[in-house]
């Protein structure tokens, strides 16, 4: 699950409808006149009617991502069969349970089946070569530390939580907020087949540690050193690549006039967005800039940059900081960055900075937790 938002400097753009899903929310916002999405059935859209001569039938499912040429026929057949089976399971779940309304119109507009994405063979081989120097048990331990840090920031710790007068006051306010939400929901009329899912911030218990089971986690972050960067590359980079391939491909479909020649990837990590660009914008991007504060992440990114598939940008460079007053880029991507920042003020300052470096389109992607979705929708 993920939350994504696309902001563009141009106005008058239209969004093309996509197949419904519960898994992703893509929101398109103009700077001068925000587009308001109304609550409509899944088979109706806010776009103006298209003339019959130009109308194209919408596919039942999104187009499956093409497998790389290096994959053997048996691997391609296996992935195809698994993808078709998952589509059938997903369709059956929609028929039996109905989609879950998360509380925003944008989710209803942007739901879609994510499908599967195959990591390019060149990148996969290079990753295996880089990770061969690490012991599997050490990688597992470092991944659990990394997962604990990410899960600890999955929800906002409410102020005044603990003991004393402030905690009691917060508890009363929390109960009052829950009651107000329930009263407001009495006026909401869900669409046929929808269920209402209520999440009040701060009402969930903290998760337990994966590294030390039974120990509640406190919000914390990790610095990406040598071991943490290797664990991220082994466990999280392939999934991040799959998310970015899907989001960027969706952006290219919904904004067909977007032709990014320069791309800025903030918080790039080992640069999975760089691997995804040939899929979403083949032979279009001429320059890629990756920015990440971790020197070890950038070393991994530089090692993997030579393995990007054909059709990638010819100019690739990495830096640790985003220089003030630097020139703008056609496309700016920030993947899984906002939820790792400590405060809302820091997040909004970063979004403002990224917007100043955006010439055309800014894409924000984050985790699919309620609080990460809130951060993305308020950016």
PDB file of N, CA and C in Angstrom, residues 287-368:
ATOM      1  N   UNK A 287      18.975  13.905 -18.168  1.00  0.00           N
ATOM      2  CA  UNK A 287      19.821  14.186 -16.989  1.00  0.00           C
ATOM      3  C   UNK A 287      19.086  13.772 -15.720  1.00  0.00           C
ATOM      4  N   UNK A 288      19.778  13.059 -14.845  1.00  0.00           N
ATOM      5  CA  UNK A 288      19.231  12.609 -13.558  1.00  0.00           C
ATOM      6  C   UNK A 288      20.154  13.100 -12.449  1.00  0.00           C
ATOM      7  N   UNK A 289      19.554  13.705 -11.425  1.00  0.00           N
ATOM      8  CA  UNK A 289      20.306  14.133 -10.241  1.00  0.00           C
ATOM      9  C   UNK A 289      19.712  13.452  -9.019  1.00  0.00           C
ATOM     10  N   UNK A 290      20.528  12.709  -8.286  1.00  0.00           N
ATOM     11  CA  UNK A 290      20.095  12.060  -7.063  1.00  0.00           C
ATOM     12  C   UNK A 290      20.688  12.752  -5.856  1.00  0.00           C
ATOM     13  N   UNK A 291      19.850  13.039  -4.861  1.00  0.00           N
ATOM     14  CA  UNK A 291      20.289  13.732  -3.648  1.00  0.00           C
ATOM     15  C   UNK A 291      19.951  12.864  -2.448  1.00  0.00           C
ATOM     16  N   UNK A 292      20.945  12.584  -1.611  1.00  0.00           N
ATOM     17  CA  UNK A 292      20.717  11.828  -0.382  1.00  0.00           C
ATOM     18  C   UNK A 292      21.808  12.216   0.612  1.00  0.00           C
ATOM     19  N   UNK A 293      21.417  12.359   1.875  1.00  0.00           N
ATOM     20  CA  UNK A 293      22.369  12.792   2.890  1.00  0.00           C
ATOM     21  C   UNK A 293      23.337  11.680   3.269  1.00  0.00           C
ATOM     22  N   UNK A 294      22.983  10.423   2.992  1.00  0.00           N
ATOM     23  CA  UNK A 294      23.833   9.292   3.355  1.00  0.00           C
ATOM     24  C   UNK A 294      24.879   9.039   2.275  1.00  0.00           C
ATOM     25  N   UNK A 295      26.133   9.163   2.674  1.00  0.00           N
ATOM     26  CA  UNK A 295      27.220   8.920   1.723  1.00  0.00           C
ATOM     27  C   UNK A 295      27.252   7.456   1.290  1.00  0.00           C
ATOM     28  N   UNK A 296      26.913   6.537   2.201  1.00  0.00           N
ATOM     29  CA  UNK A 296      26.957   5.110   1.870  1.00  0.00           C
ATOM     30  C   UNK A 296      25.846   4.741   0.884  1.00  0.00           C
ATOM     31  N   UNK A 297      24.693   5.378   1.011  1.00  0.00           N
ATOM     32  CA  UNK A 297      23.630   5.165   0.026  1.00  0.00           C
ATOM     33  C   UNK A 297      24.080   5.623  -1.354  1.00  0.00           C
ATOM     34  N   UNK A 298      24.752   6.760  -1.411  1.00  0.00           N
ATOM     35  CA  UNK A 298      25.193   7.287  -2.698  1.00  0.00           C
ATOM     36  C   UNK A 298      26.277   6.408  -3.316  1.00  0.00           C
ATOM     37  N   UNK A 299      27.115   5.797  -2.482  1.00  0.00           N
ATOM     38  CA  UNK A 299      28.122   4.885  -3.023  1.00  0.00           C
ATOM     39  C   UNK A 299      27.452   3.680  -3.677  1.00  0.00           C
ATOM     40  N   UNK A 300      26.404   3.154  -3.041  1.00  0.00           N
ATOM     41  CA  UNK A 300      25.656   2.055  -3.649  1.00  0.00           C
ATOM     42  C   UNK A 300      24.976   2.514  -4.937  1.00  0.00           C
ATOM     43  N   UNK A 301      24.406   3.721  -4.908  1.00  0.00           N
ATOM     44  CA  UNK A 301      23.721   4.238  -6.093  1.00  0.00           C
ATOM     45  C   UNK A 301      24.690   4.392  -7.271  1.00  0.00           C
ATOM     46  N   UNK A 302      25.894   4.891  -6.995  1.00  0.00           N
ATOM     47  CA  UNK A 302      26.880   5.050  -8.060  1.00  0.00           C
ATOM     48  C   UNK A 302      27.315   3.698  -8.615  1.00  0.00           C
ATOM     49  N   UNK A 303      27.431   2.699  -7.731  1.00  0.00           N
ATOM     50  CA  UNK A 303      27.826   1.369  -8.197  1.00  0.00           C
ATOM     51  C   UNK A 303      26.759   0.748  -9.085  1.00  0.00           C
ATOM     52  N   UNK A 304      25.481   1.044  -8.782  1.00  0.00           N
ATOM     53  CA  UNK A 304      24.379   0.464  -9.547  1.00  0.00           C
ATOM     54  C   UNK A 304      24.011   1.279 -10.779  1.00  0.00           C
ATOM     55  N   UNK A 305      24.495   2.523 -10.851  1.00  0.00           N
ATOM     56  CA  UNK A 305      24.086   3.412 -11.947  1.00  0.00           C
ATOM     57  C   UNK A 305      24.504   2.863 -13.304  1.00  0.00           C
ATOM     58  N   UNK A 306      25.635   2.170 -13.357  1.00  0.00           N
ATOM     59  CA  UNK A 306      26.101   1.641 -14.637  1.00  0.00           C
ATOM     60  C   UNK A 306      25.260   0.462 -15.109  1.00  0.00           C
ATOM     61  N   UNK A 307      24.361  -0.045 -14.235  1.00  0.00           N
ATOM     62  CA  UNK A 307      23.564  -1.226 -14.589  1.00  0.00           C
ATOM     63  C   UNK A 307      22.136  -0.877 -14.982  1.00  0.00           C
ATOM     64  N   UNK A 308      21.823   0.401 -15.134  1.00  0.00           N
ATOM     65  CA  UNK A 308      20.451   0.765 -15.479  1.00  0.00           C
ATOM     66  C   UNK A 308      20.125   0.260 -16.883  1.00  0.00           C
ATOM     67  N   UNK A 309      18.874  -0.117 -17.122  1.00  0.00           N
ATOM     68  CA  UNK A 309      18.506  -0.673 -18.428  1.00  0.00           C
ATOM     69  C   UNK A 309      18.683   0.336 -19.558  1.00  0.00           C
ATOM     70  N   UNK A 310      18.676  -0.168 -20.776  1.00  0.00           N
ATOM     71  CA  UNK A 310      18.781   0.683 -21.953  1.00  0.00           C
ATOM     72  C   UNK A 310      17.595   1.626 -22.020  1.00  0.00           C
ATOM     73  N   UNK A 311      17.854   2.860 -22.399  1.00  0.00           N
ATOM     74  CA  UNK A 311      16.807   3.873 -22.432  1.00  0.00           C
ATOM     75  C   UNK A 311      16.842   4.808 -21.259  1.00  0.00           C
ATOM     76  N   UNK A 312      17.812   4.603 -20.340  1.00  0.00           N
ATOM     77  CA  UNK A 312      17.947   5.476 -19.187  1.00  0.00           C
ATOM     78  C   UNK A 312      18.664   6.766 -19.534  1.00  0.00           C
ATOM     79  N   UNK A 313      18.763   7.691 -18.582  1.00  0.00           N
ATOM     80  CA  UNK A 313      19.405   8.983 -18.848  1.00  0.00           C
ATOM     81  C   UNK A 313      20.909   8.835 -19.065  1.00  0.00           C
ATOM     82  N   UNK A 314      21.471   9.529 -20.046  1.00  0.00           N
ATOM     83  CA  UNK A 314      22.925   9.435 -20.287  1.00  0.00           C
ATOM     84  C   UNK A 314      23.748  10.161 -19.240  1.00  0.00           C
ATOM     85  N   UNK A 315      23.165  11.175 -18.582  1.00  0.00           N
ATOM     86  CA  UNK A 315      23.894  11.948 -17.573  1.00  0.00           C
ATOM     87  C   UNK A 315      23.321  11.643 -16.195  1.00  0.00           C
ATOM     88  N   UNK A 316      24.142  11.072 -15.318  1.00  0.00           N
ATOM     89  CA  UNK A 316      23.722  10.701 -13.959  1.00  0.00           C
ATOM     90  C   UNK A 316      24.757  11.220 -12.974  1.00  0.00           C
ATOM     91  N   UNK A 317      24.298  11.934 -11.952  1.00  0.00           N
ATOM     92  CA  UNK A 317      25.215  12.391 -10.909  1.00  0.00           C
ATOM     93  C   UNK A 317      24.489  12.428  -9.570  1.00  0.00           C
ATOM     94  N   UNK A 318      25.277  12.288  -8.500  1.00  0.00           N
ATOM     95  CA  UNK A 318      24.730  12.227  -7.153  1.00  0.00           C
ATOM     96  C   UNK A 318      25.416  13.255  -6.269  1.00  0.00           C
ATOM     97  N   UNK A 319      24.633  13.858  -5.369  1.00  0.00           N
ATOM     98  CA  UNK A 319      25.157  14.818  -4.409  1.00  0.00           C
ATOM     99  C   UNK A 319      24.510  14.571  -3.051  1.00  0.00           C
ATOM    100  N   UNK A 320      25.149  15.062  -1.993  1.00  0.00           N
ATOM    101  CA  UNK A 320      24.633  14.861  -0.638  1.00  0.00           C
ATOM    102  C   UNK A 320      23.647  15.952  -0.241  1.00  0.00           C
ATOM    103  N   UNK A 321      23.709  17.091  -0.890  1.00  0.00           N
ATOM    104  CA  UNK A 321      22.845  18.198  -0.486  1.00  0.00           C
ATOM    105  C   UNK A 321      22.259  18.870  -1.726  1.00  0.00           C
ATOM    106  N   UNK A 322      21.087  19.468  -1.524  1.00  0.00           N
ATOM    107  CA  UNK A 322      20.435  20.226  -2.588  1.00  0.00           C
ATOM    108  C   UNK A 322      20.850  21.677  -2.452  1.00  0.00           C
ATOM    109  N   UNK A 323      21.678  22.137  -3.368  1.00  0.00           N
ATOM    110  CA  UNK A 323      22.245  23.477  -3.262  1.00  0.00           C
ATOM    111  C   UNK A 323      21.164  24.529  -3.430  1.00  0.00           C
ATOM    112  N   UNK A 324      21.161  25.584  -2.570  1.00  0.00           N
ATOM    113  CA  UNK A 324      20.181  26.650  -2.735  1.00  0.00           C
ATOM    114  C   UNK A 324      20.367  27.379  -4.058  1.00  0.00           C
ATOM    115  N   UNK A 325      19.250  27.720  -4.680  1.00  0.00           N
ATOM    116  CA  UNK A 325      19.303  28.445  -5.945  1.00  0.00           C
ATOM    117  C   UNK A 325      19.681  27.585  -7.130  1.00  0.00           C
ATOM    118  N   UNK A 326      19.712  26.249  -6.943  1.00  0.00           N
ATOM    119  CA  UNK A 326      20.036  25.370  -8.069  1.00  0.00           C
ATOM    120  C   UNK A 326      18.931  25.447  -9.123  1.00  0.00           C
ATOM    121  N   UNK A 327      19.277  25.114 -10.342  1.00  0.00           N
ATOM    122  CA  UNK A 327      18.302  25.213 -11.425  1.00  0.00           C
ATOM    123  C   UNK A 327      17.191  24.187 -11.254  1.00  0.00           C
ATOM    124  N   UNK A 328      16.055  24.479 -11.832  1.00  0.00           N
ATOM    125  CA  UNK A 328      14.880  23.629 -11.676  1.00  0.00           C
ATOM    126  C   UNK A 328      14.963  22.405 -12.582  1.00  0.00           C
ATOM    127  N   UNK A 329      14.130  21.410 -12.271  1.00  0.00           N
ATOM    128  CA  UNK A 329      14.067  20.177 -13.054  1.00  0.00           C
ATOM    129  C   UNK A 329      12.637  19.966 -13.542  1.00  0.00           C
ATOM    130  N   UNK A 330      12.494  19.316 -14.687  1.00  0.00           N
ATOM    131  CA  UNK A 330      11.164  19.059 -15.234  1.00  0.00           C
ATOM    132  C   UNK A 330      10.332  18.181 -14.301  1.00  0.00           C
ATOM    133  N   UNK A 331      10.965  17.180 -13.721  1.00  0.00           N
ATOM    134  CA  UNK A 331      10.267  16.238 -12.840  1.00  0.00           C
ATOM    135  C   UNK A 331      11.072  16.094 -11.557  1.00  0.00           C
ATOM    136  N   UNK A 332      10.398  16.284 -10.422  1.00  0.00           N
ATOM    137  CA  UNK A 332      11.028  16.118  -9.103  1.00  0.00           C
ATOM    138  C   UNK A 332      10.290  14.989  -8.386  1.00  0.00           C
ATOM    139  N   UNK A 333      11.054  14.037  -7.863  1.00  0.00           N
ATOM    140  CA  UNK A 333      10.494  12.876  -7.178  1.00  0.00           C
ATOM    141  C   UNK A 333      11.028  12.830  -5.752  1.00  0.00           C
ATOM    142  N   UNK A 334      10.128  12.619  -4.791  1.00  0.00           N
ATOM    143  CA  UNK A 334      10.510  12.419  -3.388  1.00  0.00           C
ATOM    144  C   UNK A 334       9.798  11.170  -2.897  1.00  0.00           C
ATOM    145  N   UNK A 335      10.516  10.052  -2.863  1.00  0.00           N
ATOM    146  CA  UNK A 335       9.901   8.782  -2.500  1.00  0.00           C
ATOM    147  C   UNK A 335      10.215   8.367  -1.080  1.00  0.00           C
ATOM    148  N   UNK A 336       9.173   8.204  -0.244  1.00  0.00           N
ATOM    149  CA  UNK A 336       9.305   7.710   1.126  1.00  0.00           C
ATOM    150  C   UNK A 336      10.253   8.585   1.951  1.00  0.00           C
ATOM    151  N   UNK A 337      10.090   9.895   1.785  1.00  0.00           N
ATOM    152  CA  UNK A 337      10.941  10.856   2.491  1.00  0.00           C
ATOM    153  C   UNK A 337      10.170  11.567   3.600  1.00  0.00           C
ATOM    154  N   UNK A 338       8.947  12.020   3.309  1.00  0.00           N
ATOM    155  CA  UNK A 338       8.226  12.891   4.240  1.00  0.00           C
ATOM    156  C   UNK A 338       7.960  12.209   5.574  1.00  0.00           C
ATOM    157  N   UNK A 339       7.606  10.932   5.576  1.00  0.00           N
ATOM    158  CA  UNK A 339       7.257  10.267   6.829  1.00  0.00           C
ATOM    159  C   UNK A 339       8.469  10.031   7.725  1.00  0.00           C
ATOM    160  N   UNK A 340       9.678  10.161   7.184  1.00  0.00           N
ATOM    161  CA  UNK A 340      10.869   9.980   8.008  1.00  0.00           C
ATOM    162  C   UNK A 340      11.315  11.273   8.671  1.00  0.00           C
ATOM    163  N   UNK A 341      10.704  12.389   8.320  1.00  0.00           N
ATOM    164  CA  UNK A 341      11.052  13.659   8.953  1.00  0.00           C
ATOM    165  C   UNK A 341      10.328  13.791  10.291  1.00  0.00           C
ATOM    166  N   UNK A 342      10.931  14.482  11.272  1.00  0.00           N
ATOM    167  CA  UNK A 342      10.390  14.459  12.643  1.00  0.00           C
ATOM    168  C   UNK A 342       9.135  15.284  12.860  1.00  0.00           C
ATOM    169  N   UNK A 343       8.966  16.409  12.156  1.00  0.00           N
ATOM    170  CA  UNK A 343       7.842  17.294  12.427  1.00  0.00           C
ATOM    171  C   UNK A 343       7.160  17.724  11.135  1.00  0.00           C
ATOM    172  N   UNK A 344       5.900  18.180  11.275  1.00  0.00           N
ATOM    173  CA  UNK A 344       5.177  18.689  10.108  1.00  0.00           C
ATOM    174  C   UNK A 344       5.846  19.927   9.539  1.00  0.00           C
ATOM    175  N   UNK A 345       6.376  20.781  10.412  1.00  0.00           N
ATOM    176  CA  UNK A 345       7.030  22.006   9.936  1.00  0.00           C
ATOM    177  C   UNK A 345       8.211  21.673   9.023  1.00  0.00           C
ATOM    178  N   UNK A 346       8.982  20.660   9.398  1.00  0.00           N
ATOM    179  CA  UNK A 346      10.112  20.243   8.562  1.00  0.00           C
ATOM    180  C   UNK A 346       9.624  19.701   7.228  1.00  0.00           C
ATOM    181  N   UNK A 347       8.521  18.959   7.265  1.00  0.00           N
ATOM    182  CA  UNK A 347       7.981  18.394   6.021  1.00  0.00           C
ATOM    183  C   UNK A 347       7.515  19.496   5.080  1.00  0.00           C
ATOM    184  N   UNK A 348       6.756  20.466   5.614  1.00  0.00           N
ATOM    185  CA  UNK A 348       6.229  21.517   4.741  1.00  0.00           C
ATOM    186  C   UNK A 348       7.366  22.376   4.184  1.00  0.00           C
ATOM    187  N   UNK A 349       8.422  22.601   4.995  1.00  0.00           N
ATOM    188  CA  UNK A 349       9.569  23.365   4.494  1.00  0.00           C
ATOM    189  C   UNK A 349      10.249  22.620   3.350  1.00  0.00           C
ATOM    190  N   UNK A 350      10.348  21.303   3.477  1.00  0.00           N
ATOM    191  CA  UNK A 350      10.948  20.510   2.403  1.00  0.00           C
ATOM    192  C   UNK A 350      10.090  20.555   1.145  1.00  0.00           C
ATOM    193  N   UNK A 351       8.765  20.426   1.298  1.00  0.00           N
ATOM    194  CA  UNK A 351       7.885  20.468   0.131  1.00  0.00           C
ATOM    195  C   UNK A 351       8.015  21.817  -0.580  1.00  0.00           C
ATOM    196  N   UNK A 352       8.086  22.909   0.184  1.00  0.00           N
ATOM    197  CA  UNK A 352       8.264  24.230  -0.421  1.00  0.00           C
ATOM    198  C   UNK A 352       9.578  24.300  -1.198  1.00  0.00           C
ATOM    199  N   UNK A 353      10.629  23.743  -0.607  1.00  0.00           N
ATOM    200  CA  UNK A 353      11.932  23.764  -1.284  1.00  0.00           C
ATOM    201  C   UNK A 353      11.894  22.951  -2.577  1.00  0.00           C
ATOM    202  N   UNK A 354      11.287  21.773  -2.518  1.00  0.00           N
ATOM    203  CA  UNK A 354      11.196  20.949  -3.717  1.00  0.00           C
ATOM    204  C   UNK A 354      10.346  21.615  -4.790  1.00  0.00           C
ATOM    205  N   UNK A 355       9.296  22.324  -4.358  1.00  0.00           N
ATOM    206  CA  UNK A 355       8.439  23.016  -5.323  1.00  0.00           C
ATOM    207  C   UNK A 355       9.204  24.137  -6.034  1.00  0.00           C
ATOM    208  N   UNK A 356      10.115  24.787  -5.305  1.00  0.00           N
ATOM    209  CA  UNK A 356      10.932  25.825  -5.932  1.00  0.00           C
ATOM    210  C   UNK A 356      11.874  25.244  -6.987  1.00  0.00           C
ATOM    211  N   UNK A 357      12.245  23.969  -6.822  1.00  0.00           N
ATOM    212  CA  UNK A 357      13.138  23.326  -7.786  1.00  0.00           C
ATOM    213  C   UNK A 357      12.368  22.596  -8.888  1.00  0.00           C
ATOM    214  N   UNK A 358      11.038  22.736  -8.899  1.00  0.00           N
ATOM    215  CA  UNK A 358      10.208  22.032  -9.876  1.00  0.00           C
ATOM    216  C   UNK A 358       9.830  22.958 -11.019  1.00  0.00           C
ATOM    217  N   UNK A 359      10.170  22.559 -12.234  1.00  0.00           N
ATOM    218  CA  UNK A 359       9.769  23.325 -13.406  1.00  0.00           C
ATOM    219  C   UNK A 359       8.400  22.889 -13.907  1.00  0.00           C
ATOM    220  N   UNK A 360       8.066  21.600 -13.763  1.00  0.00           N
ATOM    221  CA  UNK A 360       6.810  21.101 -14.300  1.00  0.00           C
ATOM    222  C   UNK A 360       6.018  20.303 -13.267  1.00  0.00           C
ATOM    223  N   UNK A 361       6.527  19.138 -12.835  1.00  0.00           N
ATOM    224  CA  UNK A 361       5.740  18.212 -12.022  1.00  0.00           C
ATOM    225  C   UNK A 361       6.528  17.752 -10.808  1.00  0.00           C
ATOM    226  N   UNK A 362       5.844  17.716  -9.655  1.00  0.00           N
ATOM    227  CA  UNK A 362       6.400  17.208  -8.404  1.00  0.00           C
ATOM    228  C   UNK A 362       5.606  15.981  -7.983  1.00  0.00           C
ATOM    229  N   UNK A 363       6.295  14.871  -7.726  1.00  0.00           N
ATOM    230  CA  UNK A 363       5.661  13.610  -7.332  1.00  0.00           C
ATOM    231  C   UNK A 363       6.108  13.257  -5.919  1.00  0.00           C
ATOM    232  N   UNK A 364       5.143  13.119  -5.007  1.00  0.00           N
ATOM    233  CA  UNK A 364       5.413  12.733  -3.620  1.00  0.00           C
ATOM    234  C   UNK A 364       4.846  11.340  -3.398  1.00  0.00           C
ATOM    235  N   UNK A 365       5.677  10.433  -2.927  1.00  0.00           N
ATOM    236  CA  UNK A 365       5.264   9.051  -2.679  1.00  0.00           C
ATOM    237  C   UNK A 365       5.654   8.680  -1.256  1.00  0.00           C
ATOM    238  N   UNK A 366       4.759   7.986  -0.564  1.00  0.00           N
ATOM    239  CA  UNK A 366       5.073   7.569   0.803  1.00  0.00           C
ATOM    240  C   UNK A 366       4.319   6.297   1.136  1.00  0.00           C
ATOM    241  N   UNK A 367       4.500   5.855   2.364  1.00  0.00           N
ATOM    242  CA  UNK A 367       3.872   4.615   2.804  1.00  0.00           C
ATOM    243  C   UNK A 367       2.356   4.749   2.843  1.00  0.00           C
ATOM    244  N   UNK A 368       1.673   3.599   2.869  1.00  0.00           N
ATOM    245  CA  UNK A 368       0.215   3.604   2.856  1.00  0.00           C
ATOM    246  C   UNK A 368      -0.417   3.608   4.227  1.00  0.00           C
TER     247      UNK A 368
END
